[in-house]
Amino acid sequence: RCNGTGRMYETSVEELIGEHARNMLDGEDYSLHGMGREDVDVLSLGTGRPFILEINKPKKRDLSLEIFEKIVNEGAGGKIEVDSLRPSSRKEVPKIKDGTSKKSYRAIISSNKAFDEESLKYNISLLAQSPIRQRTPTRVVHRRADKIRERSIHNIGSKILSDGRAQIDLLTDGGLYIKELLHGDDG
């Protein structure tokens, strides 16, 4: 699956940010501590996702965060963007790693048949009536513990776009697997 590289993906958010900081501070290594995870084909909107970047054994301690933001954003080729950076400390790492959040999603779904608006609204409303129990999906089980997680949908709505297309808007607990919620896990 990795074409002999030993890596699942060409690059990572951690590398796109960390390599620049390691070079600028002449550090040995780096670790990115982020709140949650996101798939490579999902765009994080709004204010983005908080993170803390830790530089191991830096030889330099001064870093202009404004210049650093510019270097990261220019070097990332549009894959990521950082802003509003500030100094942090180790005390904040557990807050980031263990933090709970709500996430908004918009999904466009399609069908071979026209959607019935009443039926669509009723069926999606059923999702928000009780907690969702999901087993770790097969697409991520190689990097996450295989267990059942319980999450909730706080708000859900729908809108018919055309005969065979509808939009679903969700506000959920972080960690709810939206793709599997909408289409199942391998059927």
Coordinates of N, CA and C in Angstrom, one line a residue:
R1 N 0.8 -1.2 0.0 CA 0.0 0.0 0.0 C 0.8 1.3 0.0
C2 N 2.1 1.2 0.4 CA 2.9 2.4 0.6 C 3.9 2.6 -0.6
N3 N 3.8 1.7 -1.6 CA 4.8 1.8 -2.7 C 6.2 1.8 -2.3
G4 N 6.5 1.0 -1.2 CA 7.9 0.9 -0.8 C 8.5 2.1 0.1
T5 N 7.6 3.0 0.4 CA 8.1 4.2 1.1 C 8.0 4.0 2.6
G6 N 7.2 3.1 3.1 CA 7.0 2.9 4.5 C 6.0 3.9 5.1
R7 N 5.4 4.7 4.2 CA 4.5 5.7 4.7 C 3.1 5.5 3.9
M8 N 2.1 5.8 4.7 CA 0.7 5.8 4.1 C 0.5 7.0 3.2
Y9 N 1.0 8.1 3.5 CA 0.8 9.4 2.8 C 2.1 10.0 2.5
E10 N 2.1 10.9 1.4 CA 3.3 11.5 0.9 C 3.8 12.5 2.0
T11 N 3.0 13.2 2.7 CA 3.4 14.1 3.7 C 2.4 14.1 4.8
S12 N 2.6 14.9 5.9 CA 1.7 15.0 7.0 C 1.6 16.5 7.4
V13 N 0.6 16.8 8.1 CA 0.5 18.2 8.7 C 1.7 18.4 9.6
E14 N 2.0 17.4 10.4 CA 3.1 17.5 11.3 C 4.4 17.9 10.6
E15 N 4.7 17.3 9.5 CA 5.9 17.6 8.7 C 5.8 19.0 8.1
L16 N 4.6 19.3 7.5 CA 4.5 20.6 6.9 C 4.7 21.8 7.8
I17 N 4.5 21.6 9.1 CA 4.7 22.6 10.1 C 6.1 22.4 10.8
G18 N 6.3 21.2 11.2 CA 7.5 20.8 12.1 C 8.8 21.0 11.4
E19 N 8.9 20.6 10.2 CA 10.2 20.7 9.5 C 10.7 22.2 9.5
H20 N 9.8 23.1 9.2 CA 10.2 24.5 9.2 C 10.7 25.0 10.6
A21 N 10.0 24.6 11.6 CA 10.3 25.0 13.0 C 11.7 24.4 13.4
R22 N 11.8 23.1 13.1 CA 13.1 22.4 13.4 C 14.2 23.1 12.8
N23 N 14.1 23.4 11.5 CA 15.2 24.1 10.8 C 15.5 25.5 11.4
M24 N 14.4 26.3 11.6 CA 14.6 27.6 12.1 C 15.2 27.7 13.5
L25 N 14.9 26.7 14.3 CA 15.4 26.6 15.7 C 16.5 25.7 15.9
D26 N 17.0 25.1 14.8 CA 18.1 24.1 14.8 C 17.9 23.0 15.9
G27 N 16.7 22.4 15.8 CA 16.3 21.4 16.8 C 16.6 20.0 16.2
E28 N 16.5 19.0 17.1 CA 16.8 17.6 16.7 C 15.6 17.0 16.0
D29 N 14.4 17.3 16.6 CA 13.2 16.6 16.1 C 12.0 17.5 16.6
Y30 N 10.8 17.0 16.3 CA 9.6 17.7 16.6 C 8.4 16.8 16.8
S31 N 7.4 17.2 17.6 CA 6.2 16.5 17.7 C 5.0 17.5 17.7
L32 N 4.0 17.1 16.9 CA 2.8 17.9 16.9 C 1.7 17.3 17.7
H33 N 1.2 18.0 18.7 CA 0.1 17.6 19.5 C -1.1 18.3 19.1
G34 N -2.0 17.5 18.5 CA -3.2 18.1 17.9 C -4.5 17.6 18.5
M35 N -5.5 18.4 18.4 CA -6.9 18.1 18.9 C -7.6 17.3 17.8
G36 N -7.7 16.0 18.0 CA -8.4 15.1 17.1 C -7.6 14.9 15.8
R37 N -8.3 14.2 14.9 CA -7.6 13.9 13.6 C -8.6 14.2 12.5
E38 N -8.1 14.3 11.3 CA -9.0 14.5 10.1 C -8.4 13.7 9.0
D39 N -9.3 13.3 8.1 CA -8.9 12.6 6.9 C -8.3 13.5 5.9
V40 N -7.4 13.0 5.1 CA -6.7 13.8 4.1 C -7.7 14.4 3.1
D41 N -8.8 13.9 2.9 CA -9.8 14.4 1.9 C -10.9 15.3 2.5
V42 N -10.7 15.8 3.7 CA -11.7 16.6 4.4 C -11.0 17.9 4.7
L43 N -11.8 19.0 4.4 CA -11.3 20.4 4.6 C -11.8 20.8 5.9
S44 N -10.9 21.3 6.8 CA -11.3 21.9 8.1 C -11.5 23.3 7.9
L45 N -12.8 23.8 8.2 CA -13.1 25.2 8.0 C -13.2 25.9 9.3
G46 N -13.7 27.1 9.3 CA -13.9 27.8 10.6 C -12.5 28.3 11.1
T47 N -12.3 28.1 12.4 CA -11.0 28.5 13.0 C -10.0 27.4 12.9
G48 N -10.3 26.3 12.3 CA -9.3 25.2 12.1 C -9.2 24.4 13.4
R49 N -8.0 23.8 13.6 CA -7.8 22.9 14.7 C -6.6 23.3 15.5
P50 N -6.8 23.4 16.9 CA -5.7 23.8 17.7 C -4.6 22.7 17.7
F51 N -3.4 23.2 17.9 CA -2.3 22.2 18.0 C -1.1 22.9 18.8
I52 N -0.3 22.1 19.3 CA 1.0 22.5 19.9 C 2.1 21.8 19.2
L53 N 3.1 22.6 18.8 CA 4.3 22.0 18.2 C 5.4 22.0 19.2
E54 N 6.0 20.9 19.5 CA 7.1 20.8 20.4 C 8.4 20.5 19.6
I55 N 9.4 21.3 19.9 CA 10.7 21.2 19.2 C 11.7 20.6 20.2
N56 N 12.2 19.4 19.9 CA 13.2 18.8 20.8 C 14.6 19.3 20.6
K57 N 15.2 19.7 21.7 CA 16.6 20.1 21.8 C 16.9 21.2 20.8
P58 N 16.1 22.3 20.9 CA 16.5 23.5 20.0 C 17.7 24.2 20.4
K59 N 18.6 24.5 19.4 CA 19.8 25.3 19.8 C 19.5 26.8 19.8
K60 N 18.4 27.2 19.2 CA 18.0 28.6 19.2 C 16.6 28.6 19.9
R61 N 16.3 29.7 20.5 CA 15.1 29.9 21.3 C 14.2 31.0 20.7
D62 N 14.7 31.9 19.9 CA 13.9 33.0 19.4 C 13.3 32.6 18.0
L63 N 12.0 32.9 17.9 CA 11.3 32.6 16.7 C 10.2 33.6 16.5
S64 N 10.3 34.3 15.4 CA 9.2 35.3 15.1 C 8.0 34.4 14.6
L65 N 6.9 34.4 15.3 CA 5.8 33.6 14.9 C 5.2 34.1 13.6
E66 N 5.2 35.4 13.4 CA 4.7 36.0 12.2 C 5.5 35.5 10.9
I67 N 6.8 35.5 11.0 CA 7.7 35.0 10.0 C 7.4 33.5 9.8
F68 N 7.4 32.8 10.9 CA 7.1 31.3 10.9 C 5.8 31.0 10.2
E69 N 4.7 31.7 10.5 CA 3.4 31.5 9.9 C 3.6 31.7 8.3
K70 N 4.3 32.7 7.9 CA 4.4 33.0 6.5 C 5.2 31.9 5.8
I71 N 6.3 31.4 6.4 CA 7.1 30.4 5.8 C 6.3 29.1 5.7
V72 N 5.6 28.7 6.8 CA 4.8 27.5 6.7 C 3.7 27.6 5.7
N73 N 3.0 28.7 5.6 CA 1.9 28.8 4.7 C 2.4 28.8 3.2
E74 N 3.5 29.5 3.0 CA 4.1 29.5 1.6 C 4.6 28.1 1.2
G75 N 5.2 27.4 2.2 CA 5.8 26.1 1.9 C 4.9 25.0 1.8
A76 N 3.6 25.2 2.3 CA 2.7 24.1 2.3 C 1.9 23.9 1.0
G77 N 2.1 24.8 0.1 CA 1.4 24.7 -1.2 C -0.1 24.6 -1.2
G78 N -0.7 25.2 -0.2 CA -2.1 25.2 -0.1 C -2.7 24.0 0.7
K79 N -1.9 23.1 1.1 CA -2.4 21.9 1.8 C -2.9 22.2 3.2
I80 N -2.2 23.2 3.9 CA -2.6 23.6 5.2 C -2.3 25.1 5.3
E81 N -2.9 25.7 6.3 CA -2.6 27.1 6.7 C -2.6 27.2 8.2
V82 N -1.6 28.0 8.7 CA -1.6 28.2 10.1 C -1.8 29.7 10.3
D83 N -2.4 30.1 11.5 CA -2.5 31.5 11.8 C -2.7 31.6 13.3
S84 N -2.6 32.8 13.8 CA -2.8 33.1 15.3 C -2.0 32.3 16.2
L85 N -0.7 32.0 15.8 CA 0.2 31.2 16.6 C 0.6 32.0 17.8
R86 N 0.9 31.3 18.9 CA 1.3 32.0 20.1 C 2.2 31.0 20.9
P87 N 3.1 31.5 21.8 CA 3.9 30.5 22.6 C 3.0 29.7 23.5
S88 N 3.4 28.5 23.8 CA 2.7 27.5 24.6 C 3.6 26.9 25.6
S89 N 3.1 25.9 26.4 CA 3.9 25.2 27.3 C 3.4 23.8 27.4
R90 N 4.2 22.9 28.1 CA 3.9 21.5 28.2 C 2.6 21.3 29.0
K91 N 2.2 22.3 29.8 CA 1.0 22.2 30.6 C -0.2 22.2 29.7
E92 N -0.1 22.8 28.5 CA -1.3 22.9 27.6 C -1.5 21.6 26.8
V93 N -0.5 20.8 26.7 CA -0.6 19.6 25.8 C -1.7 18.7 26.2
P94 N -1.9 18.4 27.5 CA -3.1 17.5 27.8 C -4.4 18.2 27.5
K95 N -4.5 19.5 27.6 CA -5.7 20.2 27.2 C -6.1 20.0 25.7
I96 N -5.0 20.0 24.9 CA -5.2 19.9 23.5 C -5.5 18.4 23.1
K97 N -4.8 17.5 23.7 CA -4.9 16.1 23.4 C -6.2 15.5 23.9
D98 N -6.7 15.9 25.1 CA -7.8 15.3 25.7 C -9.1 16.2 25.5
G99 N -8.9 17.3 24.8 CA -10.1 18.2 24.7 C -11.2 17.6 23.9
T100 N -12.4 18.0 24.3 CA -13.6 17.6 23.6 C -14.1 18.7 22.7
S101 N -14.7 18.4 21.6 CA -15.1 19.4 20.7 C -16.4 19.0 20.0
K102 N -17.1 19.9 19.5 CA -18.2 19.6 18.5 C -17.7 20.0 17.2
K103 N -18.2 19.3 16.2 CA -17.8 19.6 14.8 C -19.0 19.7 13.9
S104 N -18.9 20.6 12.9 CA -20.0 20.7 12.0 C -19.6 20.1 10.7
Y105 N -20.5 19.5 10.0 CA -20.3 18.8 8.7 C -21.4 19.2 7.8
R106 N -21.1 19.2 6.5 CA -22.1 19.3 5.5 C -21.7 18.2 4.5
A107 N -22.7 17.4 4.2 CA -22.5 16.3 3.3 C -23.5 16.4 2.2
I108 N -23.1 16.1 1.0 CA -24.0 16.0 -0.2 C -24.2 14.5 -0.5
I109 N -25.4 14.1 -0.5 CA -25.7 12.7 -0.7 C -26.5 12.6 -2.0
S110 N -26.3 11.4 -2.7 CA -27.0 11.2 -4.0 C -27.7 9.9 -4.0
S111 N -28.7 9.8 -4.8 CA -29.5 8.6 -4.9 C -29.9 8.4 -6.4
N112 N -30.2 7.2 -6.8 CA -30.8 7.0 -8.1 C -32.2 7.4 -8.2
K113 N -32.9 7.6 -7.1 CA -34.3 8.0 -7.0 C -34.4 9.4 -6.4
A114 N -35.5 10.0 -6.7 CA -35.7 11.4 -6.1 C -36.0 11.2 -4.6
F115 N -35.5 12.2 -3.8 CA -35.7 12.1 -2.4 C -37.1 12.6 -2.1
D116 N -37.8 12.0 -1.1 CA -39.0 12.5 -0.6 C -38.6 13.3 0.7
E117 N -39.0 14.6 0.7 CA -38.5 15.5 1.7 C -38.9 15.1 3.1
E118 N -40.2 14.7 3.3 CA -40.7 14.3 4.6 C -40.0 13.0 5.1
S119 N -39.8 12.1 4.2 CA -39.1 10.8 4.5 C -37.7 11.1 4.9
L120 N -37.0 11.9 4.1 CA -35.6 12.3 4.4 C -35.5 12.9 5.8
K121 N -36.3 13.9 6.1 CA -36.2 14.6 7.3 C -36.5 13.7 8.5
Y122 N -37.5 12.8 8.4 CA -37.8 11.9 9.4 C -36.7 10.9 9.7
N123 N -36.1 10.3 8.6 CA -35.1 9.3 8.8 C -33.8 9.9 9.4
I124 N -33.4 11.1 8.9 CA -32.2 11.7 9.5 C -32.4 12.1 10.9
S125 N -33.7 12.5 11.3 CA -33.9 12.9 12.7 C -33.8 11.8 13.6
L126 N -33.9 10.5 13.2 CA -33.7 9.4 14.0 C -32.3 9.3 14.5
L127 N -31.3 9.8 13.7 CA -29.9 9.7 14.1 C -29.6 10.5 15.3
A128 N -30.4 11.6 15.5 CA -30.1 12.5 16.7 C -30.8 12.1 17.9
Q129 N -31.6 11.0 17.9 CA -32.4 10.7 19.1 C -31.7 9.9 20.2
S130 N -30.6 9.3 19.8 CA -29.9 8.6 20.9 C -28.4 8.6 20.5
P131 N -27.5 8.2 21.4 CA -26.1 8.2 21.1 C -25.8 7.1 20.0
I132 N -24.8 7.4 19.2 CA -24.3 6.6 18.1 C -23.2 5.8 18.7
R133 N -23.2 4.5 18.5 CA -22.1 3.6 18.9 C -21.5 3.1 17.7
Q134 N -20.2 3.4 17.5 CA -19.5 3.1 16.2 C -18.2 2.3 16.6
R135 N -18.0 1.2 15.8 CA -16.7 0.5 15.9 C -15.7 1.2 15.0
T136 N -14.5 1.2 15.4 CA -13.4 1.8 14.6 C -13.6 1.3 13.1
P137 N -13.7 2.2 12.1 CA -13.8 1.8 10.7 C -12.6 1.1 10.2
T138 N -12.8 0.3 9.2 CA -11.7 -0.5 8.6 C -10.7 0.5 8.0
R139 N -11.1 1.6 7.5 CA -10.1 2.5 6.8 C -9.2 3.2 7.8
V140 N -9.5 3.2 9.1 CA -8.6 3.8 10.1 C -8.1 2.9 11.2
V141 N -8.5 1.6 11.1 CA -8.2 0.7 12.2 C -6.7 0.4 12.3
H142 N -6.0 0.7 11.2 CA -4.5 0.5 11.2 C -3.8 1.5 12.1
R143 N -4.5 2.7 12.4 CA -3.9 3.7 13.2 C -4.6 4.1 14.5
R144 N -5.8 3.4 14.7 CA -6.6 3.7 15.9 C -7.0 2.4 16.6
A145 N -7.2 2.4 17.9 CA -7.6 1.2 18.6 C -9.0 0.7 18.1
D146 N -9.1 -0.6 17.9 CA -10.3 -1.2 17.4 C -11.3 -1.3 18.6
K147 N -12.1 -0.4 18.8 CA -13.1 -0.4 19.9 C -14.4 0.3 19.5
I148 N -15.3 0.3 20.3 CA -16.6 0.9 20.1 C -16.6 2.3 20.8
R149 N -16.9 3.3 20.1 CA -16.9 4.7 20.7 C -18.4 5.2 20.6
E150 N -18.8 5.9 21.7 CA -20.1 6.4 21.7 C -20.0 8.0 21.5
R151 N -20.8 8.5 20.5 CA -20.8 9.9 20.2 C -22.3 10.3 20.0
S152 N -22.5 11.6 20.0 CA -23.9 12.1 19.8 C -23.9 13.1 18.6
I153 N -25.1 13.2 18.1 CA -25.4 14.2 17.1 C -26.3 15.2 17.8
H154 N -25.8 16.5 17.8 CA -26.5 17.5 18.6 C -27.5 18.2 17.7
N155 N -27.3 18.3 16.4 CA -28.3 19.0 15.5 C -28.1 18.4 14.1
I156 N -29.2 18.2 13.5 CA -29.1 17.6 12.1 C -30.3 18.2 11.3
G157 N -30.0 18.5 10.0 CA -31.0 19.1 9.1 C -30.7 18.6 7.7
S158 N -31.7 18.8 6.9 CA -31.5 18.4 5.5 C -32.2 19.3 4.6
K159 N -31.8 19.3 3.3 CA -32.4 20.1 2.3 C -32.2 19.4 0.9
I160 N -33.3 19.3 0.2 CA -33.3 18.7 -1.1 C -32.7 19.7 -2.1
L161 N -31.7 19.2 -2.8 CA -31.0 20.1 -3.8 C -31.5 19.9 -5.2
S162 N -31.8 18.6 -5.5 CA -32.4 18.3 -6.8 C -33.0 16.9 -6.7
D163 N -33.5 16.3 -7.8 CA -34.2 15.0 -7.7 C -33.4 14.0 -7.0
G164 N -32.1 13.8 -7.3 CA -31.3 12.8 -6.7 C -30.2 13.3 -5.8
R165 N -30.3 14.5 -5.3 CA -29.3 15.1 -4.5 C -29.9 15.8 -3.3
A166 N -29.2 15.6 -2.1 CA -29.7 16.3 -0.9 C -28.5 16.7 -0.1
Q167 N -28.7 17.7 0.8 CA -27.6 18.2 1.6 C -28.0 17.8 3.1
I168 N -27.1 17.3 3.8 CA -27.3 17.1 5.2 C -26.3 17.9 6.0
D169 N -26.7 18.6 7.0 CA -25.9 19.4 7.9 C -26.0 18.8 9.3
L170 N -24.8 18.6 9.9 CA -24.7 17.9 11.2 C -23.8 18.7 12.1
L171 N -24.2 18.7 13.4 CA -23.4 19.2 14.5 C -23.2 18.0 15.4
T172 N -22.0 17.5 15.5 CA -21.7 16.2 16.2 C -20.6 16.4 17.2
D173 N -20.5 15.4 18.1 CA -19.3 15.3 18.9 C -18.1 15.0 18.0
G174 N -17.0 15.5 18.4 CA -15.7 15.2 17.7 C -15.5 13.7 17.8
G175 N -15.0 13.1 16.8 CA -14.7 11.6 16.8 C -15.8 10.8 16.3
L176 N -16.9 11.4 15.8 CA -18.0 10.6 15.2 C -17.5 10.4 13.7
Y177 N -17.5 9.2 13.3 CA -17.1 8.9 11.9 C -18.2 9.1 10.9
I178 N -18.2 10.3 10.3 CA -19.3 10.8 9.5 C -19.4 9.9 8.2
K179 N -18.3 9.6 7.6 CA -18.4 8.8 6.3 C -19.1 7.5 6.6
E180 N -18.8 6.8 7.6 CA -19.4 5.5 8.0 C -20.8 5.7 8.4
L181 N -21.1 6.8 9.1 CA -22.5 7.1 9.5 C -23.4 7.2 8.3
L182 N -22.9 7.9 7.2 CA -23.7 8.1 6.1 C -23.8 6.9 5.1
H183 N -22.7 6.2 4.9 CA -22.7 5.1 3.9 C -22.3 3.8 4.4
G184 N -22.0 3.6 5.7 CA -21.6 2.3 6.3 C -20.1 2.1 6.1
D185 N -19.7 1.0 6.6 CA -18.3 0.7 6.6 C -18.1 -0.5 5.7
D186 N -17.7 -0.2 4.5 CA -17.6 -1.3 3.4 C -18.9 -1.9 3.2
G187 N -20.0 -1.1 3.1 CA -21.3 -1.6 2.8 C -22.1 -1.9 4.0

